[in-house]
Short mmCIF file of C-alpha atoms in Angstrom, two decimals:
data_model
loop_
_atom_site.label_atom_id
_atom_site.label_comp_id
_atom_site.label_asym_id
_atom_site.label_seq_id
_atom_site.Cartn_x
_atom_site.Cartn_y
_atom_site.Cartn_z
CA MET A 273 5.78 -7.34 3.84
CA THR A 274 5.71 -9.98 6.78
CA PHE A 275 5.49 -12.97 5.04
CA ASN A 276 2.37 -15.55 6.27
CA GLN A 277 5.69 -18.33 7.81
CA PRO A 278 8.97 -16.81 8.62
CA GLN A 279 10.88 -18.42 5.03
CA GLN A 280 14.78 -19.10 5.70
CA LEU A 281 17.93 -17.79 3.91
CA LYS A 282 18.31 -20.24 1.24
CA THR A 283 14.69 -20.24 0.53
CA ILE A 284 14.88 -16.73 -0.35
CA ALA A 285 18.64 -16.69 -1.86
CA ASP A 286 16.90 -20.19 -4.54
CA ILE A 287 13.44 -17.72 -5.45
CA ILE A 288 15.88 -14.88 -7.41
CA ASP A 289 19.18 -17.48 -7.72
CA ALA A 290 20.83 -15.56 -6.31
CA LYS A 291 23.88 -15.77 -3.65
CA TYR A 292 23.21 -15.65 0.07
CA ILE A 293 26.11 -15.15 2.27
CA GLY A 294 24.95 -16.64 6.12
CA ALA A 295 23.24 -19.83 7.56
CA GLU A 296 20.86 -22.02 5.23
CA ASP A 297 18.58 -21.27 7.67
CA PHE A 298 19.11 -18.10 8.36
CA PRO A 299 15.35 -16.18 9.43
CA VAL A 300 13.98 -14.16 7.16
CA LEU A 301 9.85 -12.51 8.44
CA GLY A 302 9.36 -10.12 5.23
CA THR A 303 10.97 -7.38 3.32
CA ASN A 304 10.87 -3.77 3.89
CA GLU A 305 12.17 -0.84 1.86
CA ILE A 306 15.02 1.37 3.74
CA HIS A 307 12.69 4.14 5.97
CA MET A 308 10.57 1.41 7.29
CA VAL A 309 12.66 -2.10 7.61
CA LYS A 310 12.45 -3.91 11.07
CA ALA A 311 15.21 -6.72 12.43
CA GLY A 312 13.97 -9.36 10.56
CA GLU A 313 13.53 -7.66 7.24
CA ILE A 314 15.49 -7.62 3.65
CA VAL A 315 16.00 -4.58 2.65
CA PHE A 316 17.32 -3.90 -0.88
CA VAL A 317 19.93 -1.54 -1.74
CA ASN A 318 21.86 -1.51 -5.06
CA HIS A 319 23.98 2.04 -5.04
CA PRO A 320 27.61 2.46 -3.66
CA LYS A 321 26.61 5.85 -1.90
CA TYR A 322 23.23 3.77 0.58
CA TYR A 323 25.97 0.98 1.52
CA ASP A 324 26.15 2.47 4.79
CA LYS A 325 22.64 3.27 5.20
CA ALA A 326 21.79 0.15 4.08
CA LEU A 327 24.01 -2.80 6.43
CA ASN A 328 23.90 0.12 9.02
CA SER A 329 20.00 0.10 9.32
CA ALA A 330 17.72 -2.35 11.24
CA ALA A 331 17.18 -4.92 8.90
CA THR A 332 19.38 -7.97 9.21
CA ILE A 333 19.22 -9.21 5.67
CA ILE A 334 20.23 -6.83 2.72
CA LEU A 335 19.82 -6.89 -1.26
CA ILE A 336 22.84 -5.91 -2.64
CA ASP A 337 24.83 -5.92 -5.57
CA LYS A 338 27.61 -6.19 -4.71
CA GLU A 339 29.85 -8.88 -1.97
CA VAL A 340 30.61 -6.90 0.97
CA GLU A 341 31.93 -7.86 4.90
CA CYS A 342 28.63 -8.96 6.14
CA PRO A 343 27.88 -6.97 9.71
CA VAL A 344 27.82 -8.88 12.80
CA GLY A 345 24.58 -11.05 13.24
CA LYS A 346 23.32 -10.39 9.88
CA ALA A 347 23.11 -11.63 6.06
CA LEU A 348 23.14 -10.77 2.86
CA LEU A 349 21.52 -11.41 -0.83
CA VAL A 350 23.99 -10.93 -3.74
CA SER A 351 22.26 -10.12 -6.53
CA ASP A 352 23.21 -8.51 -9.93
CA ASP A 353 19.73 -6.16 -9.98
CA PRO A 354 18.77 -5.62 -6.20
CA PHE A 355 15.76 -3.75 -7.71
CA ARG A 356 14.68 -6.37 -9.90
CA ASP A 357 14.90 -9.54 -7.28
CA PHE A 358 13.74 -7.41 -4.65
CA ASN A 359 10.20 -7.28 -6.70
CA LYS A 360 10.85 -11.01 -7.61
CA ILE A 361 9.78 -11.75 -3.91
CA ASN A 362 7.34 -9.50 -3.17
CA THR A 363 5.55 -11.15 -5.87
CA HIS A 364 6.74 -14.30 -4.80
CA PHE A 365 4.80 -14.34 -1.09
CA THR A 366 1.79 -11.30 -2.33
CA ARG A 367 -0.45 -12.13 -5.29
CA ILE A 368 -1.28 -8.54 -7.01
CA SER A 369 -4.65 -8.40 -9.34
CA ASN A 370 -5.22 -4.88 -9.69
CA PHE A 371 -9.15 -5.55 -10.26
CA LYS A 372 -8.30 -8.37 -13.37
CA GLU A 373 -9.51 -11.35 -11.17
CA GLU A 374 -11.82 -11.62 -8.07
CA LEU A 375 -11.26 -13.05 -5.83
CA HIS A 376 -13.00 -11.29 -3.02
CA ASP A 377 -12.53 -12.77 0.39
CA LEU A 378 -14.68 -9.19 1.32
CA GLU A 379 -15.67 -8.12 5.01
CA VAL A 380 -18.10 -5.95 5.40
CA GLY A 381 -19.52 -5.19 9.21
CA ASP A 382 -23.03 -4.57 10.28
CA GLY A 383 -24.69 -1.48 9.22
CA THR A 384 -22.29 -0.38 6.66
CA PHE A 385 -23.95 1.49 3.29
CA ILE A 386 -21.60 0.82 -0.09
CA HIS A 387 -23.06 2.57 -3.04
CA PRO A 388 -23.66 -0.03 -5.43
CA SER A 389 -20.69 1.98 -7.94
CA VAL A 390 -18.23 1.27 -5.86
CA VAL A 391 -15.15 -1.24 -6.53
CA ILE A 392 -14.00 -3.22 -4.52
CA GLY A 393 -10.34 -5.21 -4.56
CA ASN A 394 -9.69 -8.32 -3.47
CA ASP A 395 -9.34 -9.13 0.66
CA VAL A 396 -10.89 -6.42 1.66
CA LYS A 397 -12.32 -5.56 5.13
CA ILE A 398 -14.81 -3.08 5.75
CA GLY A 399 -15.82 -2.11 9.73
CA LYS A 400 -19.29 -1.56 11.14
CA ASN A 401 -21.82 1.48 10.53
CA CYS A 402 -19.63 3.21 7.43
CA HIS A 403 -20.71 5.32 4.54
CA ILE A 404 -18.63 4.69 1.17
CA PHE A 405 -20.44 6.70 -1.42
CA PRO A 406 -20.51 6.67 -5.64
CA ASN A 407 -17.50 5.60 -7.57
CA VAL A 408 -15.33 5.31 -4.44
CA VAL A 409 -11.75 2.40 -5.73
CA ILE A 410 -10.22 0.20 -2.96
CA GLY A 411 -7.77 -1.54 -3.48
CA ASP A 412 -6.33 -5.00 -2.36
CA ARG A 413 -6.28 -5.97 1.21
CA THR A 414 -7.58 -2.70 2.87
CA ILE A 415 -8.58 -2.23 6.07
CA ILE A 416 -11.09 0.23 6.93
CA GLY A 417 -12.47 0.26 10.75
CA ASP A 418 -16.14 1.92 11.92
CA ASN A 419 -18.16 4.29 11.35
CA VAL A 420 -15.94 5.64 8.34
CA ILE A 421 -17.12 8.12 5.87
CA ILE A 422 -15.41 7.75 2.84
CA GLN A 423 -17.35 10.53 -0.42
CA ALA A 424 -17.31 10.30 -4.07
CA ASN A 425 -14.16 8.67 -6.77
CA THR A 426 -11.84 8.50 -4.05
CA VAL A 427 -9.29 5.97 -4.53
CA LEU A 428 -7.55 3.75 -1.71
CA GLY A 429 -4.59 1.60 -2.48
CA GLY A 430 -3.84 2.43 -5.93
CA ASP A 431 0.05 1.74 -6.74
CA ALA A 432 3.41 4.02 -5.06
CA PHE A 433 4.96 6.18 -6.92
CA TYR A 434 7.90 4.69 -7.03
CA TYR A 435 10.65 3.67 -10.01
CA ARG A 436 14.17 3.96 -10.97
CA LYS A 437 15.27 4.77 -14.37
CA LEU A 438 16.66 2.30 -16.99
CA ASN A 439 17.84 2.07 -19.80
CA ARG A 440 16.32 6.07 -20.65
CA ASN A 441 13.07 4.03 -19.11
CA PHE A 442 11.05 4.31 -15.31
CA ASP A 443 10.34 0.89 -14.01
CA ARG A 444 8.09 0.45 -10.88
CA LEU A 445 8.77 -0.49 -7.69
CA ILE A 446 5.78 -3.23 -7.41
CA SER A 447 3.80 -2.09 -4.12
CA VAL A 448 2.91 -5.45 -1.98
CA GLY A 449 1.87 -3.20 0.71
CA ASN A 450 -2.06 -1.93 1.53
CA VAL A 451 -3.99 0.60 3.07
CA ILE A 452 -5.31 0.84 6.60
CA ILE A 453 -8.30 3.28 7.79
CA GLU A 454 -8.58 3.60 11.73
CA ASN A 455 -12.16 3.75 13.55
CA ASN A 456 -14.40 7.49 12.87
CA VAL A 457 -12.04 8.21 10.02
CA GLU A 458 -14.30 10.89 7.26
CA ILE A 459 -12.09 10.95 3.76
CA GLY A 460 -13.71 13.84 0.95
CA ASN A 461 -14.29 14.17 -2.74
CA GLY A 462 -11.45 12.92 -5.25
CA CYS A 463 -8.71 11.80 -2.56
CA THR A 464 -5.59 9.75 -4.03
CA ILE A 465 -3.90 7.75 -0.50
CA ASP A 466 -1.56 5.35 -1.93
CA ARG A 467 -0.93 1.63 -0.07
CA GLY A 468 2.14 1.38 0.69
CA VAL A 469 5.09 -0.77 -0.73
CA THR A 470 5.91 -3.06 1.54
CA ASP A 471 4.28 -1.72 5.02
CA PRO A 472 1.22 -0.27 5.95
CA THR A 473 -0.31 3.40 4.53
CA ILE A 474 -2.64 4.48 7.67
CA ILE A 475 -4.08 7.21 8.84
CA GLY A 476 -5.55 7.56 11.91
CA GLU A 477 -8.22 7.19 14.39
CA GLY A 478 -11.15 10.34 14.21
CA SER A 479 -8.47 11.90 11.52
CA ILE A 480 -10.86 14.05 8.48
CA LEU A 481 -9.27 14.92 5.30
CA ASP A 482 -10.44 16.96 2.55
CA ASN A 483 -10.61 17.06 -0.62
CA GLN A 484 -8.68 16.03 -3.67
CA ILE A 485 -6.30 15.64 -1.01
CA GLN A 486 -2.64 12.92 -2.27
CA ILE A 487 -1.32 10.92 0.48
CA GLY A 488 1.83 8.76 -0.14
CA HIS A 489 3.48 5.46 -0.07
CA ASP A 490 3.90 4.02 3.56
CA THR A 491 2.32 7.38 4.96
CA ILE A 492 1.05 7.19 8.51
CA ILE A 493 -1.58 9.63 9.92
CA GLY A 494 -2.20 10.13 13.46
CA LYS A 495 -5.24 10.57 15.29
CA ARG A 496 -7.14 13.48 14.83
CA CYS A 497 -5.50 15.40 12.37
CA LEU A 498 -7.69 17.73 10.08
CA ILE A 499 -6.20 18.39 6.50
CA ALA A 500 -7.96 20.65 3.81
CA SER A 501 -7.87 20.09 0.02
CA GLN A 502 -5.22 19.97 -2.78
CA THR A 503 -2.61 18.47 0.21
CA GLY A 504 -0.24 16.19 -0.89
CA ILE A 505 1.92 14.33 1.33
CA ALA A 506 5.17 12.04 -0.88
CA GLY A 507 5.57 9.11 0.90
CA CYS A 508 7.46 7.39 4.14
CA CYS A 509 5.56 10.23 6.06
CA ILE A 510 4.36 10.50 9.95
CA ILE A 511 2.42 13.22 10.75
CA GLU A 512 2.32 12.26 14.60
CA ASP A 513 -1.51 13.27 16.53
CA GLU A 514 -3.53 15.94 16.15
CA VAL A 515 -1.98 17.91 13.56
CA THR A 516 -3.41 20.98 11.59
CA ILE A 517 -2.44 21.02 7.43
CA TRP A 518 -4.11 23.67 5.64
CA GLY A 519 -4.56 24.03 1.62
CA GLN A 520 -2.03 23.25 -0.32
CA VAL A 521 0.98 22.19 1.41
CA GLY A 522 2.70 20.18 -0.16
CA MET A 523 6.02 17.72 2.01
CA ALA A 524 8.46 15.83 0.86
CA SER A 525 9.30 12.24 1.99
CA GLY A 526 10.62 10.95 4.93
CA VAL A 527 10.33 13.68 7.14
CA ARG A 528 7.83 13.32 10.28
CA VAL A 529 5.74 16.61 11.72
CA GLU A 530 5.45 16.93 15.81
CA SER A 531 2.13 15.80 17.41
CA GLY A 532 -0.48 19.33 17.88
CA THR A 533 1.94 21.43 15.25
CA VAL A 534 -0.51 23.76 12.16
CA LEU A 535 0.63 23.90 8.98
CA LEU A 536 -0.73 26.91 7.34
CA ALA A 537 -1.64 27.02 3.82
CA LYS A 538 0.60 26.41 0.81
CA SER A 539 3.86 25.72 3.20
CA GLY A 540 6.48 23.84 1.94
CA VAL A 541 8.15 21.13 4.22
CA ASN A 542 11.45 19.54 3.74
CA ARG A 543 12.20 18.65 7.12
CA ASN A 544 11.46 17.10 10.47
CA LEU A 545 9.28 19.77 11.86
CA LYS A 546 8.80 20.00 16.00
CA LYS A 547 5.75 21.49 17.58
CA GLY A 548 4.85 25.07 16.24
CA THR A 549 2.86 27.05 13.58
CA TYR A 550 4.71 27.86 10.28
CA PHE A 551 4.49 28.75 6.92
CA GLY A 552 6.47 29.77 3.98
CA PRO A 553 7.59 27.55 0.70
CA ILE A 554 10.17 26.19 2.97
CA ALA A 555 8.15 26.42 5.98
CA GLU A 556 9.56 28.26 9.25
CA GLU A 557 8.28 28.78 12.25
CA PHE A 558 4.99 31.47 11.03
CA ARG A 559 6.61 34.90 13.34
CA ASP A 560 9.92 34.35 12.25
CA TYR A 561 8.39 34.46 8.92
CA LEU A 562 6.45 37.78 9.48
CA ARG A 563 9.30 39.13 11.23
CA LYS A 564 11.67 38.68 8.13
CA GLU A 565 8.66 39.80 5.93
CA VAL A 566 8.22 42.90 7.67
CA LYS A 567 12.13 43.60 7.42
CA ILE A 568 11.71 42.96 3.90
CA LYS A 569 9.01 45.40 4.06
CA ASN A 570 11.50 48.15 5.62
CA LEU A 571 14.14 47.48 3.13
CA LYS A 572 12.22 49.15 0.41
#
């Protein structure tokens, strides 16, 4: 999430009542989670296992639960509960309405048809010549380009599936990102595309999604991708341009799939993939999979 205007380190520290290490006017441009963080942004860390990853990330402000040596050129915010205070910062700068308030500020382009049963949140922009079918739900801050088709019962901008376990319960990381649907995208019936925790979830220009597809938070789908039904893609994935994903593919969080790749039906993706054709519960090159199956068959 990028703040509307740059903030100072002391201002953020005051919001969460935390100690800060660094110049009080150290610039803070926004927040982000560890997979997506950029220079000028805050990232949080609340476990020693991930201290090095956070401290050595692109983040220049680290919200941390222990006072440690501050890397050169960076600043620290020391909190007894970074997860809680990350939520506090995000909701301080982003209004969370969850359809309880109708503030709207809706923009709709010429030639767009929106069925009367569609529910639209606040600060939504919809481009020209779109067709939005019955019972679609469009969450706050969603941006939809031109010539987009969204079929019935699809939800854009639901909460991210991002929790921690606390006192035997689950505590949600509040989503303040959004969804961006670029031009000439078609989305089938009953799809769910979660908004980013702090950044956009993006469906790239010209991509086509079949029915009943789940796209997790902060995932980026490239241009002209083709995704078949019942595919589930976790958060923070990057699917490059012109990737074909067939039915019931499952993808773990944070993986990257190179342009032009084909994932055959029911493949499971648990790592980054170079361009190729893949198949199997732990996706492997299709030819390698076939050779292995032949060897196993010949053992019988």
